[in-house]
Every structure is written in structure tokens, then in C-alpha cells.
XYZ file of N, CA and C in Angstrom:
390
model
N -20.282 -16.652 -46.903
C -19.936 -15.273 -46.695
C -19.240 -14.779 -47.950
N -19.603 -13.571 -48.347
C -19.034 -12.929 -49.536
C -18.428 -11.599 -49.100
N -17.271 -11.266 -49.668
C -16.621 -9.985 -49.378
C -16.948 -9.001 -50.492
N -17.524 -7.880 -50.098
C -17.883 -6.845 -51.071
C -17.151 -5.555 -50.738
N -16.948 -4.754 -51.758
C -16.378 -3.418 -51.601
C -16.866 -2.591 -52.780
N -16.483 -1.346 -52.830
C -16.911 -0.498 -53.941
C -16.443 -1.069 -55.280
N -15.286 -1.690 -55.283
C -14.694 -2.190 -56.527
C -15.474 -3.344 -57.156
N -16.236 -4.103 -56.359
C -16.961 -5.259 -56.912
C -18.447 -5.249 -56.547
N -18.970 -4.099 -56.206
C -20.314 -4.011 -55.628
C -21.408 -4.538 -56.557
N -21.339 -4.258 -57.832
C -22.380 -4.749 -58.732
C -22.253 -6.257 -58.950
N -21.044 -6.756 -59.057
C -20.846 -8.199 -59.215
C -21.394 -8.952 -58.003
N -21.126 -8.444 -56.809
C -21.610 -9.104 -55.593
C -23.131 -9.042 -55.521
N -23.705 -7.870 -55.761
C -25.165 -7.754 -55.671
C -25.838 -8.643 -56.717
N -25.293 -8.700 -57.902
C -25.871 -9.546 -58.957
C -25.819 -11.018 -58.565
N -24.710 -11.448 -57.993
C -24.593 -12.850 -57.565
C -25.618 -13.167 -56.481
N -25.764 -12.278 -55.510
C -26.712 -12.520 -54.426
C -28.144 -12.616 -54.948
N -28.523 -11.672 -55.783
C -29.890 -11.670 -56.318
C -30.106 -12.889 -57.218
N -29.132 -13.219 -58.039
C -29.237 -14.389 -58.924
C -29.463 -15.667 -58.114
N -28.846 -15.739 -56.948
C -28.981 -16.933 -56.105
C -30.190 -16.865 -55.175
N -31.009 -15.825 -55.330
C -32.264 -15.754 -54.593
C -32.193 -15.045 -53.249
N -31.095 -14.359 -52.972
C -30.978 -13.639 -51.707
C -31.493 -12.212 -51.847
N -31.894 -11.651 -50.709
C -32.388 -10.279 -50.698
C -33.895 -10.198 -50.601
N -34.502 -11.255 -50.084
C -35.952 -11.290 -49.904
C -36.242 -11.579 -48.432
N -37.493 -11.406 -48.005
C -37.820 -11.747 -46.613
C -37.511 -13.216 -46.283
N -37.645 -14.102 -47.264
C -37.364 -15.523 -47.038
C -35.864 -15.815 -46.983
N -35.078 -15.028 -47.703
C -33.624 -15.206 -47.779
C -32.940 -13.848 -47.633
N -32.957 -13.299 -46.420
C -32.389 -11.953 -46.228
C -30.868 -11.941 -46.354
N -30.355 -10.758 -46.587
C -28.917 -10.531 -46.676
C -28.525 -9.645 -45.497
N -27.471 -10.016 -44.798
C -26.913 -9.170 -43.740
C -25.685 -8.481 -44.320
N -25.726 -7.171 -44.380
C -24.605 -6.380 -44.883
C -23.946 -5.733 -43.669
N -22.665 -6.016 -43.480
C -21.957 -5.545 -42.292
C -20.823 -4.627 -42.715
N -20.886 -3.375 -42.277
C -19.788 -2.427 -42.502
C -18.703 -2.769 -41.483
N -17.607 -3.304 -41.948
C -16.597 -3.911 -41.073
C -15.990 -2.969 -40.044
N -15.733 -1.739 -40.379
C -15.049 -0.843 -39.450
C -13.554 -1.056 -39.526
N -12.844 -0.470 -38.571
C -11.385 -0.569 -38.575
C -10.871 -0.730 -37.154
N -9.709 -1.310 -37.049
C -9.088 -1.450 -35.739
C -8.382 -0.170 -35.344
N -8.603 0.263 -34.142
C -7.946 1.462 -33.640
C -6.718 1.067 -32.833
N -5.793 2.022 -32.596
C -4.543 1.692 -31.902
C -4.727 0.989 -30.555
N -5.824 1.272 -29.855
C -6.035 0.630 -28.552
C -6.652 -0.767 -28.672
N -6.814 -1.259 -29.923
C -7.362 -2.581 -30.144
C -8.872 -2.620 -30.301
N -9.547 -1.500 -30.078
C -10.999 -1.469 -30.224
C -11.370 -1.337 -31.698
N -12.613 -1.608 -31.978
C -13.123 -1.499 -33.335
C -13.871 -0.182 -33.462
N -13.544 0.575 -34.476
C -14.186 1.871 -34.671
C -14.859 1.968 -36.018
N -15.755 2.913 -36.160
C -16.446 3.086 -37.435
C -15.493 3.620 -38.501
N -15.793 3.310 -39.737
C -15.014 3.803 -40.860
C -15.985 4.247 -41.947
N -15.878 5.488 -42.365
C -16.785 6.037 -43.370
C -16.768 5.196 -44.642
N -15.590 4.772 -45.062
C -15.495 4.005 -46.311
C -16.260 2.687 -46.222
N -16.311 2.097 -45.049
C -17.063 0.854 -44.888
C -18.568 1.107 -44.885
N -18.998 2.184 -44.261
C -20.412 2.550 -44.286
C -20.859 2.844 -45.717
N -20.054 3.595 -46.463
C -20.420 3.927 -47.841
C -20.389 2.680 -48.732
N -19.442 1.783 -48.491
C -19.405 0.522 -49.242
C -20.631 -0.329 -48.968
N -21.026 -0.407 -47.705
C -22.245 -1.142 -47.352
C -23.454 -0.491 -48.013
N -23.510 0.827 -47.978
C -24.610 1.551 -48.617
C -24.652 1.320 -50.117
N -23.483 1.225 -50.739
C -23.418 0.950 -52.180
C -24.000 -0.421 -52.492
N -23.629 -1.418 -51.699
C -24.155 -2.765 -51.922
C -25.665 -2.792 -51.714
N -26.133 -2.154 -50.664
C -27.578 -2.118 -50.387
C -28.313 -1.401 -51.515
N -27.736 -0.318 -52.024
C -28.334 0.417 -53.133
C -28.441 -0.464 -54.373
N -27.359 -1.179 -54.696
C -27.365 -2.060 -55.865
C -28.367 -3.199 -55.685
N -28.417 -3.767 -54.485
C -29.396 -4.833 -54.232
C -30.811 -4.310 -54.458
N -31.090 -3.119 -53.943
C -32.415 -2.525 -54.109
C -32.760 -2.280 -55.560
N -31.775 -1.848 -56.349
C -32.034 -1.582 -57.766
C -32.297 -2.869 -58.545
N -31.930 -4.003 -57.943
C -32.168 -5.298 -58.579
C -33.381 -6.009 -57.972
N -34.155 -5.273 -57.169
C -35.406 -5.814 -56.649
C -35.347 -6.420 -55.265
N -34.196 -6.392 -54.612
C -34.101 -6.950 -53.256
C -34.799 -6.021 -52.267
N -35.276 -6.587 -51.197
C -35.916 -5.785 -50.165
C -36.929 -6.616 -49.421
N -37.567 -6.075 -48.439
C -37.504 -4.684 -47.975
C -36.246 -4.432 -47.147
N -35.970 -3.157 -46.904
C -34.784 -2.759 -46.152
C -35.114 -2.510 -44.690
N -34.158 -2.854 -43.839
C -34.269 -2.455 -42.435
C -33.996 -0.954 -42.362
N -34.304 -0.349 -41.253
C -34.036 1.077 -41.056
C -32.547 1.353 -41.181
N -31.730 0.471 -40.613
C -30.280 0.649 -40.669
C -29.762 0.555 -42.102
N -30.291 -0.399 -42.858
C -29.880 -0.547 -44.254
C -30.302 0.671 -45.069
N -31.494 1.171 -44.815
C -31.963 2.361 -45.531
C -31.079 3.568 -45.228
N -30.606 3.681 -44.001
C -29.727 4.797 -43.631
C -28.377 4.687 -44.346
N -27.811 3.474 -44.410
C -26.541 3.281 -45.117
C -26.713 3.578 -46.609
N -27.825 3.121 -47.176
C -28.129 3.379 -48.591
C -28.236 4.877 -48.844
N -28.941 5.580 -47.975
C -29.104 7.030 -48.135
C -27.758 7.745 -48.027
N -26.898 7.270 -47.134
C -25.575 7.868 -47.004
C -24.764 7.727 -48.276
N -24.799 6.544 -48.870
C -24.093 6.320 -50.128
C -24.688 7.168 -51.244
N -26.004 7.075 -51.413
C -26.651 7.786 -52.517
C -26.576 9.297 -52.366
N -26.430 9.786 -51.139
C -26.340 11.224 -50.888
C -24.930 11.776 -50.935
N -23.954 10.939 -51.203
C -22.561 11.384 -51.274
C -22.231 11.698 -52.728
N -22.134 12.988 -53.033
C -21.941 13.428 -54.415
C -20.576 13.029 -54.965
N -19.527 13.137 -54.172
C -18.172 12.842 -54.624
C -17.574 11.807 -53.685
N -17.783 10.555 -54.015
C -17.367 9.445 -53.174
C -15.853 9.449 -52.939
N -15.074 9.631 -53.994
C -13.613 9.614 -53.868
C -13.143 10.714 -52.914
N -13.719 11.890 -53.037
C -13.329 12.989 -52.148
C -13.740 12.702 -50.704
N -14.948 12.209 -50.513
C -15.422 11.931 -49.149
C -14.517 10.922 -48.466
N -14.129 9.896 -49.172
C -13.296 8.858 -48.566
C -11.876 9.357 -48.345
N -11.321 10.078 -49.306
C -9.956 10.584 -49.114
C -9.897 11.644 -48.024
N -10.999 12.364 -47.789
C -11.037 13.391 -46.747
C -11.431 12.835 -45.380
N -11.823 11.561 -45.333
C -12.210 10.959 -44.053
C -10.976 10.750 -43.178
N -11.206 10.437 -41.916
C -10.085 10.192 -40.995
C -9.184 9.084 -41.518
N -9.765 7.992 -41.988
C -8.973 6.880 -42.514
C -8.216 7.284 -43.771
N -8.894 7.984 -44.665
C -8.263 8.421 -45.905
C -7.084 9.342 -45.649
N -7.268 10.292 -44.750
C -6.171 11.213 -44.413
C -5.005 10.462 -43.771
N -5.325 9.545 -42.864
C -4.286 8.772 -42.193
C -3.483 7.943 -43.198
N -4.182 7.271 -44.109
C -3.489 6.465 -45.102
C -2.652 7.325 -46.050
N -3.143 8.497 -46.402
C -2.399 9.403 -47.269
C -1.103 9.839 -46.605
N -1.170 10.205 -45.333
C 0.030 10.600 -44.588
C 1.035 9.458 -44.528
N 0.535 8.227 -44.464
C 1.405 7.050 -44.394
C 1.960 6.651 -45.768
N 1.571 7.381 -46.818
C 2.077 7.097 -48.156
C 1.200 6.201 -49.007
N -0.062 6.053 -48.629
C -0.961 5.147 -49.348
C -2.098 5.878 -50.066
N -1.835 7.089 -50.538
C -2.875 7.858 -51.235
C -3.384 7.120 -52.471
N -2.490 6.465 -53.191
C -2.904 5.726 -54.386
C -3.819 4.559 -54.021
N -3.547 3.902 -52.900
C -4.408 2.808 -52.444
C -5.810 3.317 -52.123
N -5.886 4.492 -51.514
C -7.189 5.090 -51.196
C -7.950 5.360 -52.491
N -7.271 5.905 -53.479
C -7.912 6.190 -54.768
C -8.394 4.903 -55.433
N -7.582 3.872 -55.412
C -7.957 2.589 -56.017
C -9.180 2.000 -55.308
N -9.232 2.139 -53.998
C -10.351 1.575 -53.221
C -11.682 2.242 -53.552
N -11.656 3.433 -54.134
C -12.901 4.138 -54.448
C -13.376 3.902 -55.882
N -12.695 3.057 -56.615
C -13.084 2.768 -58.000
C -14.288 1.830 -58.009
N -15.445 2.368 -58.306
C -16.665 1.554 -58.316
C -16.686 0.621 -59.523
N -17.018 -0.633 -59.257
C -17.225 -1.647 -60.288
C -16.017 -1.865 -61.200
N -14.826 -1.732 -60.655
C -13.630 -1.996 -61.450
C -13.256 -3.474 -61.442
N -13.984 -4.286 -60.684
C -13.710 -5.717 -60.602
C -15.010 -6.507 -60.670
N -14.936 -7.649 -61.314
C -16.098 -8.552 -61.355
C -15.871 -9.769 -60.456
N -14.760 -9.780 -59.729
C -14.443 -10.881 -58.821
C -15.358 -10.848 -57.602
N -15.886 -12.006 -57.224
C -16.738 -12.139 -56.047
C -16.043 -13.104 -55.081
N -15.327 -12.584 -54.071
C -14.649 -13.471 -53.118
C -15.659 -14.147 -52.187
N -15.631 -15.476 -52.160
C -16.547 -16.278 -51.351
C -15.708 -17.073 -50.350
N -16.156 -17.101 -49.106
C -15.448 -17.870 -48.084
C -15.648 -19.354 -48.334
N -14.553 -20.092 -48.377
C -14.641 -21.518 -48.664
C -14.609 -22.341 -47.376
N -14.561 -23.654 -47.516
C -14.591 -24.553 -46.375
C -13.389 -24.429 -45.448
N -12.310 -23.858 -45.940
C -11.109 -23.652 -45.127
C -11.085 -22.272 -44.475
N -12.221 -21.548 -44.523
C -12.332 -20.190 -43.989
C -11.403 -19.204 -44.683
N -11.109 -19.458 -45.923
C -10.333 -18.535 -46.742
C -11.246 -18.024 -47.846
N -10.905 -16.885 -48.415
C -11.698 -16.365 -49.510
C -11.099 -16.828 -50.839
N -11.972 -17.269 -51.725
C -11.576 -17.726 -53.049
C -12.565 -17.152 -54.049
N -12.154 -17.031 -55.324
C -13.099 -16.531 -56.326
C -14.327 -17.422 -56.386
N -15.498 -16.783 -56.383
C -16.744 -17.556 -56.410
C -17.399 -17.583 -57.744
């Protein structure tokens, strides 16, 4: 398992394609994690959908495919978002975090390709640089 976000999306997609993933023989499952809501349920999060779409878009640009309908929809959502930073900061999660004093964290989370680190889950179920 690899953890991807907007900050490392190209590094993650490159690693997956380099290792032969993203084909019908070796498919990739991209999961938009969502967020925990106060009642303990899991809810959708725009930033996670756009992050998943970014990864799917990068995989496609490197020759991975074909895409499922769901993956194509996430990709279209990412590619159709003209101002990613604004969309995320204006989302429910972005507004909530800003009110809580984490506006800078929201801005940092929208920095595309600012990291080349690829966190990989190790044998101890922890993430380590891969």
C-alpha cells in the first residue's frame, strides 16, 4: 500500500508505473479516503476525491489504463477544477480547518508535486519512505 496526495502525486504515479502497475494484469486501486464526521461515520471529502483524480490523471499520462467509470469520473473532476487551491479551501473541510486555525495547512496540502517521498506500508503496518 502506498499513500498518495497532491504533494507527491507524480512521484507515486511514477513509482507505480515503473513497477508495472496500472495495467489490466496489474491494476491499481485508488481510494479517496474521506473523513471522519463527528458522529463517527465516514463522509466524502472533496480534497480526497481531487487527490485521487490527480493520481489517476498522472497514471493515465504515463500510459496506465484502462480506467473504470469511477476512476474516469475522479480524473475528470480533478482535470476540470481550474483552481485547485481555491476549490479545496472553499470546501466544507477547507472552511472548517480554516476556522480552526489551520488555513496554512490547507494551503500546504494543495501544493502539487512539492514532495518526491513515496510512503509505503511496511511489514509492521507503518508507513516508511519507499
